[in-house]
Coordinates of C-alpha atoms in Angstrom, one line a residue:
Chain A
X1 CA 0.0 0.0 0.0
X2 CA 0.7 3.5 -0.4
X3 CA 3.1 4.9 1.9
X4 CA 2.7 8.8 1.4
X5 CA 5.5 10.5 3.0
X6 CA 6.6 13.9 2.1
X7 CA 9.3 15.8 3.1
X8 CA 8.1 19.6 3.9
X9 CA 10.6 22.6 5.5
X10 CA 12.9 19.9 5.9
X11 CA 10.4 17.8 8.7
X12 CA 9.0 14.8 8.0
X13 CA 5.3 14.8 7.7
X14 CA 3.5 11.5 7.3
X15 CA 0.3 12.2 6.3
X16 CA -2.6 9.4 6.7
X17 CA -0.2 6.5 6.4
X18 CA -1.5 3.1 7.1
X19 CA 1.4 0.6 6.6
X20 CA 0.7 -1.4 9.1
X21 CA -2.7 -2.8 7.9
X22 CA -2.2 -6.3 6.7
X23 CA -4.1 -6.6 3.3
X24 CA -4.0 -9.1 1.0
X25 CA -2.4 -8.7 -2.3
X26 CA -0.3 -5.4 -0.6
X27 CA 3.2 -5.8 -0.9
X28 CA 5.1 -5.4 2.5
X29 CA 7.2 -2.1 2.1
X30 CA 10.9 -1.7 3.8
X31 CA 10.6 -1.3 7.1
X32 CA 10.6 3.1 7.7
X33 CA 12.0 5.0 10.3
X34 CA 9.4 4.8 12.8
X35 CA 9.2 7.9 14.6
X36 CA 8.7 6.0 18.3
X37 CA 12.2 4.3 17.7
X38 CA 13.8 8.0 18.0
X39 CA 12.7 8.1 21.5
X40 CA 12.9 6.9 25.0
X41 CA 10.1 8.7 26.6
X42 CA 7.2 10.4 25.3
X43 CA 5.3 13.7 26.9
X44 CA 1.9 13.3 25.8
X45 CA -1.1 15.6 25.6
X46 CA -4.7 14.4 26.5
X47 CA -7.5 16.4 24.9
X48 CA -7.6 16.2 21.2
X49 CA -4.3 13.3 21.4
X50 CA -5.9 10.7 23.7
X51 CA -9.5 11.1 24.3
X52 CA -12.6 14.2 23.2
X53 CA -14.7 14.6 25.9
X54 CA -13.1 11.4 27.7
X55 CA -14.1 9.2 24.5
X56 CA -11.2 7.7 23.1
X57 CA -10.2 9.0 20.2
X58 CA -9.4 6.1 17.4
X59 CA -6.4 3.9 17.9
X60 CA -5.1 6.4 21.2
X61 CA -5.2 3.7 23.7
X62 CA -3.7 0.8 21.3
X63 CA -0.8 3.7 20.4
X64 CA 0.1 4.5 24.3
X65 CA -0.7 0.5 25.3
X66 CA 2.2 -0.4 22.5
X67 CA 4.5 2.2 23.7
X68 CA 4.2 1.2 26.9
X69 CA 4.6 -2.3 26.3
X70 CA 7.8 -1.7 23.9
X71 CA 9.4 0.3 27.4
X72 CA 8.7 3.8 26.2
X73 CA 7.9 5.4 29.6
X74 CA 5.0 7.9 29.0
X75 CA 3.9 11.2 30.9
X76 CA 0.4 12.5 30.7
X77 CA 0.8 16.6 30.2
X78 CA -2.7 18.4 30.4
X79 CA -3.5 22.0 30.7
X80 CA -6.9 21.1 31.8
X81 CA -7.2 22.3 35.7
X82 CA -10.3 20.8 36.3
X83 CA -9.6 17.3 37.5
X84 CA -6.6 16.2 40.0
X85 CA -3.8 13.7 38.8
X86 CA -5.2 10.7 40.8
X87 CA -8.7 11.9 38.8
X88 CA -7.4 11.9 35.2
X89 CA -5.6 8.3 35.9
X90 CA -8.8 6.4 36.9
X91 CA -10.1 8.3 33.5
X92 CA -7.6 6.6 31.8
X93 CA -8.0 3.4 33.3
X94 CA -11.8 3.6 32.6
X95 CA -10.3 4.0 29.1
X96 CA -7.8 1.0 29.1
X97 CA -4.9 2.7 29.8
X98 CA -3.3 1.5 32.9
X99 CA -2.1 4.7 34.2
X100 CA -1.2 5.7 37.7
X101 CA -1.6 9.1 38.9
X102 CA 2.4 10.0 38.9
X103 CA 2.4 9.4 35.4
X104 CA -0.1 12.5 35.0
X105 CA 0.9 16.5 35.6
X106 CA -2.0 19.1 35.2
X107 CA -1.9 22.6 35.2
X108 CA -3.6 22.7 37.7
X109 CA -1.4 20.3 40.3
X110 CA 1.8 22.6 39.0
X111 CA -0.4 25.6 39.8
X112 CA -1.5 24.5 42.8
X113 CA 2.6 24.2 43.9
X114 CA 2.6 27.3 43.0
X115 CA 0.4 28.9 44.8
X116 CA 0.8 26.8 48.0
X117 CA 1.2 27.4 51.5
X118 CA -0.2 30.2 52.2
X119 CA -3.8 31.7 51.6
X120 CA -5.2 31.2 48.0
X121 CA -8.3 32.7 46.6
X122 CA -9.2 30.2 43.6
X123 CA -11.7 30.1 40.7
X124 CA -11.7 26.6 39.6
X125 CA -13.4 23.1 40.4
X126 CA -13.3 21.5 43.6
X127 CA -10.9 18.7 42.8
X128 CA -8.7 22.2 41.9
X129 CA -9.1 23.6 45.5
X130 CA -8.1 19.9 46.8
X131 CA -5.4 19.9 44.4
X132 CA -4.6 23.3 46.3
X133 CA -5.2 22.1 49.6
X134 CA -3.1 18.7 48.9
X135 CA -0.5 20.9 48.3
X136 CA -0.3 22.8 51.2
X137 CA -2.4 25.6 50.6
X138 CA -5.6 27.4 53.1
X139 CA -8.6 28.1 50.3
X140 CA -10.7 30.7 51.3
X141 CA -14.3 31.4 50.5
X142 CA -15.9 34.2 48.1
X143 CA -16.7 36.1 51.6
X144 CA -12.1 36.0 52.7
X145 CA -11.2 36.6 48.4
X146 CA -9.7 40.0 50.5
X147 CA -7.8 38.2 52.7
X148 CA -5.6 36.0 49.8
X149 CA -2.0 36.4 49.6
X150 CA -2.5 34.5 46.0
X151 CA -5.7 34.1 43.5
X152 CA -5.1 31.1 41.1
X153 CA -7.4 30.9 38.0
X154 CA -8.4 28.2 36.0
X155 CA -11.1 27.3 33.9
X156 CA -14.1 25.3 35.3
X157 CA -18.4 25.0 34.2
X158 CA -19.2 26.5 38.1
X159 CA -17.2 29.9 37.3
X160 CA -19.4 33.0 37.3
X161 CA -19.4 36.8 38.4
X162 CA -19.5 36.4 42.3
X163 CA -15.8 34.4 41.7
X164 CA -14.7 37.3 38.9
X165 CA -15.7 39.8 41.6
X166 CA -13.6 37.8 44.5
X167 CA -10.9 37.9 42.4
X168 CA -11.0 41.6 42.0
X169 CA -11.7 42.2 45.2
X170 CA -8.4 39.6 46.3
X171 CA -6.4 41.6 43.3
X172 CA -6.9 45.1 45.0
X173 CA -6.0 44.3 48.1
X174 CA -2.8 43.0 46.9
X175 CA -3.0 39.3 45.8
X176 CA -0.6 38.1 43.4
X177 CA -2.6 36.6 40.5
X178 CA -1.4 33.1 39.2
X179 CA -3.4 31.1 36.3
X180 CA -3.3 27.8 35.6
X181 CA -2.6 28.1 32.0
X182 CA -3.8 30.7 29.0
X183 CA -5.9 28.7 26.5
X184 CA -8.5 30.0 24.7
X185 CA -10.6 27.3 24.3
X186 CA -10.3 23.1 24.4
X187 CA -11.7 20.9 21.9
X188 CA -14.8 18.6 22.9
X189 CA -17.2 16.5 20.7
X190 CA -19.7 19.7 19.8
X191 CA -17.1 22.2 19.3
X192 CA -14.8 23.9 21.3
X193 CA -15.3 25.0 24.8
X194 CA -14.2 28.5 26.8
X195 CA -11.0 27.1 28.3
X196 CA -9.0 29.3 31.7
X197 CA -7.8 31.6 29.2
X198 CA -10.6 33.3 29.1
X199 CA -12.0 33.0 32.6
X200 CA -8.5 34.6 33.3
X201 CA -9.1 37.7 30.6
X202 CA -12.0 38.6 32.4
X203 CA -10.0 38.3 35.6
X204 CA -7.3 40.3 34.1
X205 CA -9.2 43.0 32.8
X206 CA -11.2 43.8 36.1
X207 CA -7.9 43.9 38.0
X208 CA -5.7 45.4 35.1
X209 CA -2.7 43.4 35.5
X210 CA -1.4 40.1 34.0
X211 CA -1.1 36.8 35.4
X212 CA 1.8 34.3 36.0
X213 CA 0.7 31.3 34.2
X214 CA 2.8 28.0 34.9
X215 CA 1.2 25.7 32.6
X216 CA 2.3 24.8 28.9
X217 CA 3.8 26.6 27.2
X218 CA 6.3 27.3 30.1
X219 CA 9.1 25.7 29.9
X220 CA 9.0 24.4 33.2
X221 CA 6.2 22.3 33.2
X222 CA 7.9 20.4 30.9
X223 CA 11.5 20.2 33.0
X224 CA 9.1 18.7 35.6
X225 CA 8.0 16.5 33.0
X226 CA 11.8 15.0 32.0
X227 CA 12.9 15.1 35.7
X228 CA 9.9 12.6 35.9
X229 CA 10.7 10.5 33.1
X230 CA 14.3 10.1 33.7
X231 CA 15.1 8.6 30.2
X232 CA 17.2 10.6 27.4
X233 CA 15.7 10.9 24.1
X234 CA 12.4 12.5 25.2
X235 CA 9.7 13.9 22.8
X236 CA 6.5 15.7 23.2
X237 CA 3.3 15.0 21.3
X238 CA 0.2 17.8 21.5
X239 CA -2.2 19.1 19.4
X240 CA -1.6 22.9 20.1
X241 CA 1.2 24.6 18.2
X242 CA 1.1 27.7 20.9
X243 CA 1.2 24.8 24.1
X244 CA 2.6 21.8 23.3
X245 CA 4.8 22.5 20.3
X246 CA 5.6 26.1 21.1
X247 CA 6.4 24.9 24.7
X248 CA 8.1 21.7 24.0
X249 CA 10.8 23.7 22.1
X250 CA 11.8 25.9 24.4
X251 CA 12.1 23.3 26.9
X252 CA 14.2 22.0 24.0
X253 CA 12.6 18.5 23.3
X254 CA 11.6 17.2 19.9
X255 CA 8.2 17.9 19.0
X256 CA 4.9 16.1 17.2
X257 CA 2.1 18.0 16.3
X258 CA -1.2 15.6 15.9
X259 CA -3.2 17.9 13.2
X260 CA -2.1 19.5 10.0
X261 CA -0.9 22.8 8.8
X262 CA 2.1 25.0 9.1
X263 CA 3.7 24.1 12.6
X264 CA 7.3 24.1 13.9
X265 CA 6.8 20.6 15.1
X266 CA 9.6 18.0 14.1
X267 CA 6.9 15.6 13.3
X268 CA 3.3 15.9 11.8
X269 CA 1.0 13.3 12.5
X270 CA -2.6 12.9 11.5
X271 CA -3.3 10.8 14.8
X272 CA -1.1 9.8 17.5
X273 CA -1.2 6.1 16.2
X274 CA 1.1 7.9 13.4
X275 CA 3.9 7.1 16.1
X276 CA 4.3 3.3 15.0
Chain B
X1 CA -12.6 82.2 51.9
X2 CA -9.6 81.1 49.2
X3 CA -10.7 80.5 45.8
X4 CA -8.1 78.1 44.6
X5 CA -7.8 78.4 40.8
X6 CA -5.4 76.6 39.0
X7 CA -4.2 77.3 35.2
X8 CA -3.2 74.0 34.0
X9 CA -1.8 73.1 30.3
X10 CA -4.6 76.0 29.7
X11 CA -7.3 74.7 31.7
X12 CA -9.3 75.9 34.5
X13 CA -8.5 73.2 37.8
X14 CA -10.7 74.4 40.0
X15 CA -9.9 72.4 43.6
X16 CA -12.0 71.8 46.4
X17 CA -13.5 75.1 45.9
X18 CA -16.2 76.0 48.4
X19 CA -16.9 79.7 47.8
X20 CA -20.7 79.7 48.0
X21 CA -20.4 78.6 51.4
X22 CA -21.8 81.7 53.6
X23 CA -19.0 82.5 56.3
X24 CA -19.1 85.0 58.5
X25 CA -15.8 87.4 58.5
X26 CA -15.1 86.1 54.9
X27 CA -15.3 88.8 52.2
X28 CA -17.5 87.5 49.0
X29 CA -15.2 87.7 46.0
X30 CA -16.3 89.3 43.0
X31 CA -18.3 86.7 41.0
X32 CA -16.1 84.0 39.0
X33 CA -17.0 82.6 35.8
X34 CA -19.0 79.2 37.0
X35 CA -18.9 76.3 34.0
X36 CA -22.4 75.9 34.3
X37 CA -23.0 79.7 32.3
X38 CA -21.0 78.8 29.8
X39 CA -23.6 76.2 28.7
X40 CA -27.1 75.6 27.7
X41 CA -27.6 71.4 28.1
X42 CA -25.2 68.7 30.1
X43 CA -24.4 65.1 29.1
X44 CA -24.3 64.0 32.7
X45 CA -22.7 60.6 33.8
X46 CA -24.3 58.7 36.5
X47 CA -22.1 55.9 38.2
X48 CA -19.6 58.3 40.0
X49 CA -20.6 61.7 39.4
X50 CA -24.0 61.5 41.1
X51 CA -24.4 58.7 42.7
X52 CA -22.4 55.9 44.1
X53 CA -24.0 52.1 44.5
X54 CA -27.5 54.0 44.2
X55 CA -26.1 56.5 47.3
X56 CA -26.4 60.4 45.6
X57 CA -22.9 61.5 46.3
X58 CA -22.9 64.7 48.1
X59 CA -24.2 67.8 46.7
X60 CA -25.1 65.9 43.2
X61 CA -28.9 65.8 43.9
X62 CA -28.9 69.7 44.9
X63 CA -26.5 70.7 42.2
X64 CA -28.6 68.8 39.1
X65 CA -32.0 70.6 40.4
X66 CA -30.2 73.9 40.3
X67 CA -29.3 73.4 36.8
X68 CA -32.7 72.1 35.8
X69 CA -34.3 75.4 37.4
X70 CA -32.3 77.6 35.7
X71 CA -33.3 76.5 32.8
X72 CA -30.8 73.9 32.1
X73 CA -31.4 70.7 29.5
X74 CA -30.0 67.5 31.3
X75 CA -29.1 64.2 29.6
X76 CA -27.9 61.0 32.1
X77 CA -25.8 58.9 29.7
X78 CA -24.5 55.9 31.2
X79 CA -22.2 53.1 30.2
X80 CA -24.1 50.6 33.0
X81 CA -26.7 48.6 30.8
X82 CA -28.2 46.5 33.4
X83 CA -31.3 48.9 34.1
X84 CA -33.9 50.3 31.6
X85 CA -34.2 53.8 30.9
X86 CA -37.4 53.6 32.6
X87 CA -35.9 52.2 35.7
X88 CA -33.1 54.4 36.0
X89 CA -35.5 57.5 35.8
X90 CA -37.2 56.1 38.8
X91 CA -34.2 55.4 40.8
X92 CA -33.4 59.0 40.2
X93 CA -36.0 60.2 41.2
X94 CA -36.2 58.2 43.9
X95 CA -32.9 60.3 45.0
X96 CA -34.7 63.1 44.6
X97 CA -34.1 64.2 41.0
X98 CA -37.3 64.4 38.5
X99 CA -36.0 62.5 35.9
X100 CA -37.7 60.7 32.7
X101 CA -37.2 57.9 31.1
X102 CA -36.8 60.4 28.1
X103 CA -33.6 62.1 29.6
X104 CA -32.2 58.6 29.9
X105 CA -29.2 57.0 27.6
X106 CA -27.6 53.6 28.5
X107 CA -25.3 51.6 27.0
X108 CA -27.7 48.9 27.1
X109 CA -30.4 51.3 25.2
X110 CA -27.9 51.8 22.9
X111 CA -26.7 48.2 22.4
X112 CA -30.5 47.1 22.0
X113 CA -30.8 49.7 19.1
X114 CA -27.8 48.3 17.6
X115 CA -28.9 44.5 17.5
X116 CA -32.4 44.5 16.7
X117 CA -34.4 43.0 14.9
X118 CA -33.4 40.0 14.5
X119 CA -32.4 36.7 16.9
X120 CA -30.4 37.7 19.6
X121 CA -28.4 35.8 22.1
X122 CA -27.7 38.7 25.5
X123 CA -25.4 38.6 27.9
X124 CA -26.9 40.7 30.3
X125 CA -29.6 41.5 32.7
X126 CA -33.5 40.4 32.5
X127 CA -33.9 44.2 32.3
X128 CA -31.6 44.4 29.2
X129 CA -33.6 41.8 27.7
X130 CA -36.5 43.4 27.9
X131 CA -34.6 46.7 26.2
X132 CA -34.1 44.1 23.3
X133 CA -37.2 43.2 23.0
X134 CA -38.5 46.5 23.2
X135 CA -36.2 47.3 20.1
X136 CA -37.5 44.3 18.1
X137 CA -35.4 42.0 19.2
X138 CA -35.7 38.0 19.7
X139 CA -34.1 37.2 23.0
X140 CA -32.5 33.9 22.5
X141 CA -31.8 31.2 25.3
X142 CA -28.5 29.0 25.8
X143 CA -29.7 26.2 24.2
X144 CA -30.6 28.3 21.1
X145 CA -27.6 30.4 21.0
X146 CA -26.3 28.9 18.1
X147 CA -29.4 30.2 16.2
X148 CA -28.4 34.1 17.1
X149 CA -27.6 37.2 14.4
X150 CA -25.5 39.0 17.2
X151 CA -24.2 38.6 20.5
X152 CA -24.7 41.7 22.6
X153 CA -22.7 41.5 25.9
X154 CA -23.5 43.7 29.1
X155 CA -21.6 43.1 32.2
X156 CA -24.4 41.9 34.9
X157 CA -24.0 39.5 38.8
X158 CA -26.1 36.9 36.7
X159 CA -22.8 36.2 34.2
X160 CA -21.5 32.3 34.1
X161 CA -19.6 29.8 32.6
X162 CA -23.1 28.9 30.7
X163 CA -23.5 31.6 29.4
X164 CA -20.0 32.2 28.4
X165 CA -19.8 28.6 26.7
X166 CA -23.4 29.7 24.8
X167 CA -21.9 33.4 23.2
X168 CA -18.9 30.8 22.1
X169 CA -20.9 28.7 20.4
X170 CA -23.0 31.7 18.5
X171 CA -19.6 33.6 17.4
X172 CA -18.3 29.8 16.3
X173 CA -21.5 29.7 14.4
X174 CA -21.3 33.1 12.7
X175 CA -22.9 35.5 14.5
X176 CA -22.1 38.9 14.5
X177 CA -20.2 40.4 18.3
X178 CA -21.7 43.4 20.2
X179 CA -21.0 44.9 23.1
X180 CA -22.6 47.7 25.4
X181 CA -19.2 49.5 26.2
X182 CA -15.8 48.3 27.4
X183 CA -15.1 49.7 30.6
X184 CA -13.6 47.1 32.8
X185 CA -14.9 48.4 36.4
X186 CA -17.5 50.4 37.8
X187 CA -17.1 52.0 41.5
X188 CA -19.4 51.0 44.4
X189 CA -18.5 52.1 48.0
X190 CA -16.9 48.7 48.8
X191 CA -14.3 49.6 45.4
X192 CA -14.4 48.4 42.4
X193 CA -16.9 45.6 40.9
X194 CA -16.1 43.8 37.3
X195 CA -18.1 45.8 34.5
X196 CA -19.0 44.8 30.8
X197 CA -15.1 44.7 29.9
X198 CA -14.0 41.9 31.7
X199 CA -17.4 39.7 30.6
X200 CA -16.4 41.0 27.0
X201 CA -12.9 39.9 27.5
X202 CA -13.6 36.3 28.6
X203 CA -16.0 36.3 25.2
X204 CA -13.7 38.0 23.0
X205 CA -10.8 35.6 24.3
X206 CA -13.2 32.3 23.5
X207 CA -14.0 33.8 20.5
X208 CA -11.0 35.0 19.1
X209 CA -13.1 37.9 18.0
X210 CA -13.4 41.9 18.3
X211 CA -16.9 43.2 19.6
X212 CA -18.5 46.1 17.9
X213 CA -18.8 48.2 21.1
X214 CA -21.4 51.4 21.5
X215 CA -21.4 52.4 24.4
X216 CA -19.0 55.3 25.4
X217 CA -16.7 56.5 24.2
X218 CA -18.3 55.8 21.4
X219 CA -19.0 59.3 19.2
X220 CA -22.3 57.8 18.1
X221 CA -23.7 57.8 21.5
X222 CA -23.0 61.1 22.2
X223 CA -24.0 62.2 18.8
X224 CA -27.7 60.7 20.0
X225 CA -27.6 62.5 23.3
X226 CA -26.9 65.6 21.3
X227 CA -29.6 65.7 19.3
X228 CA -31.7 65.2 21.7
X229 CA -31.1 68.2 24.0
X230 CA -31.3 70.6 21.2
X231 CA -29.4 73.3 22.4
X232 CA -26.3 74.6 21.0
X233 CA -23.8 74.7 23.9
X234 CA -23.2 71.2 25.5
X235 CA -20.6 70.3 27.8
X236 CA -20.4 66.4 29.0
X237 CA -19.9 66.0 32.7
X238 CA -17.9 62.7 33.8
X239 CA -15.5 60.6 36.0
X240 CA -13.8 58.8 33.9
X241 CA -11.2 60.1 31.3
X242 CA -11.2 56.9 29.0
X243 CA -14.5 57.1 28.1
X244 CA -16.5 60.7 29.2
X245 CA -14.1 62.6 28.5
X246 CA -12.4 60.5 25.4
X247 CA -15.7 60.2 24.0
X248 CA -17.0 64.0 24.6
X249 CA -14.2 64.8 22.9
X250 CA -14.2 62.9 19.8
X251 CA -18.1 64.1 19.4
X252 CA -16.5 67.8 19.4
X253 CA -18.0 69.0 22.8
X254 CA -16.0 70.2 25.9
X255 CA -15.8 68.3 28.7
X256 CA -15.7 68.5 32.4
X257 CA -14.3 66.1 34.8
X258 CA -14.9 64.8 38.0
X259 CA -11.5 63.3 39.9
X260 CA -8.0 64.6 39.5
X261 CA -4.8 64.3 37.8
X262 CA -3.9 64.4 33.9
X263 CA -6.6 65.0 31.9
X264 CA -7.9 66.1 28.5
X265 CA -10.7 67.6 29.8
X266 CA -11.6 71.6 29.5
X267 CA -12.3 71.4 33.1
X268 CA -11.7 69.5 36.4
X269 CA -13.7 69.7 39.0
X270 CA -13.8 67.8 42.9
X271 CA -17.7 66.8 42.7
X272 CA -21.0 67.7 40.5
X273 CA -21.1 71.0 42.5
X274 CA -18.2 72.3 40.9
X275 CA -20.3 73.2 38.0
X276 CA -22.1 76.1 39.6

């Protein structure tokens, strides 16, 4: 079968490929350079790479299953703040992915390190708040928002204007202002969703003043991510070119970009079975 | 008594001023040229000038009726659009000013003119609604927002994450982006609360869209509050430079404000009272 493989801005981008699929009267190609043999450990993205709405997307869990099972080690990387670590690994078991909750970093568990000890005003869920607490941190109510020495933003369904007025109200009294991450928006089955990055420009714009935000892209998100992984050749597969490739590369990893389009990705894949 | 009198960058500062106050052993000074002759109708913020959180501010109520008895014409143009024109005249004169709905201008007025007829998805008030529908307008709900010609966002304490995720999923599905105004913050006596910027913010962010916004400073607005006081000198009376005085100027008429500091204004003035 037809292996379409083209070489574009000097990257490799295999588009649609299917090699693998045994067919009858389809002559067996030479094996190709695999893009999984390059590396050792892989920093994967969840929405949009693994799973839409927590539906698996096709081939996702027989991709990461096969890594695993070669010896690639494998780190979950999410900006989603909603959901703890320990939350988003009995998601993926519920999936078929046997993961544990130290092979998952959120936004939201670096952002609650961040933040933590000390008193945090936060709009986010409540696993966020335990994520906050876990770590160290005293969350106060609407009511104490004054009292913070830190607000932490991030995207969740129950935000609304008494937790944008909090947040002013912790911002004027001094409060430094941390978010989880800055996307716009995150993909789900019926279209895409308002993500923390716009939660936090309404925050922003009442308190006029910018936030620290310590998810990707920042470059330390993903040092966390390699100290975790402890293996050499390290690459990190997203969806976003402004998160997880923009952010991969200044941490200085390799970079695969699920999707299609202009990127600075060292790999474009269709889906993130395209690693095999 | 001292009449301070600043000449600043060729404008009359006239601070904390207090001569009308009747003092014995104090000499009356010869009669200075008070703002208010200069003029035949004022474009009178609301939030700031002559009330605070509902509260007339001191000397406001007094110094409006004065004007109105000498034969002053009076506009109240506000950028807050989460009460009527109808309501607003009774909260006036509830305060003790005999205001109609006809000497009324908000934001929300405004935005309703803008997007009707047609379907219309609000982010607002049940009282901006009601504006809308007034206009011709069909008020959406969330689960129809998709259906919507235009988005028109108001800041309001009923905003959420629902209806954030509904505007999102009218802009994705074409609809046109309006917005009452953009000022981030209004002042009550507790500080400052989120306004209509920081809702429009977290939509434009989502979105990745520009609102149409006409509220102030918006010429237009002024243009309508113009025409109807029919009288040919008009000053606009305000607290806040960015869009009172911004937006008095770009219409061509002088300006007065209410605070301190730099300003474009013509004049500066400590409270309402200054004008007489």
């Amino acid at each position: 079968m037809a292996v379409l493989r083209r070489l574009v801005a000097g990257r490799w981008h295999h588009q649609e490929e299917d090699h693998r699929r045994p067919g009858a009267g389809h002559q067996r190609l030479p094996a190709r350079p695999v893009i999984a043999a390059r590396y050792d450990g892989f920093i994967v993205d969840l929405d949009g790479v693994v799973h839409l709405g927590w539906s698996a997307l096709p081939g996702a869990v027989s991709t990461v299953n096969t890594l695993l099972d070669t010896g690639k080690r494998i780190l979950f990387l999410t900006n989603d703040p909603r959901f703890t670590r320990r939350s988003i690994a009995d998601r993926l078991r519920g999936l078929g992915i046997p993961a544990t909750p130290d092979m998952v970093i959120t936004s939201g568990s670096a952002g609650a390190a961040r933040v933590a000890p000390g008193r945090v005003y936060v709009i986010g869920s409540a696993e966020l708040k335990d994520e906050v607490r876990a770590a160290g941190g005293e969350v106060l109510s609407d009511v104490d928002a004054h009292l913070a020495d830190r607000v932490l933003v991030a995207g969740h369904s129950g935000f609304d204007y008494t937790e944008l007025r909090a947040a002013l109200r912790a911002c004027s009294a001094g409060a430094e202002l941390v978010a989880t991450n800055r996307d716009a928006t995150f993909p789900m089955p019926d279209g895409l969703w308002p993500a923390t990055g716009a939660v936090l420009a309404a925050v922003e714009t009442a308190a006029g003043r910018r936030a620290v935000s310590v998810g990707k892209p920042s470059p330390e998100i993903f040092r966390v991510a390699v100290d975790l992984l402890a293996v050499p050749r390290i690459a990190v597969i997203g969806d976003r070119e402004d998160t997880d490739i923009a952010g991969g590369r200044a941490a200085g990893l390799d970079t695969i970009l699920i999707g299609s389009g202009e990127s600075h990705a060292d790999h474009i894949i269709p889906a993130l079975s395209g690693v095999l």
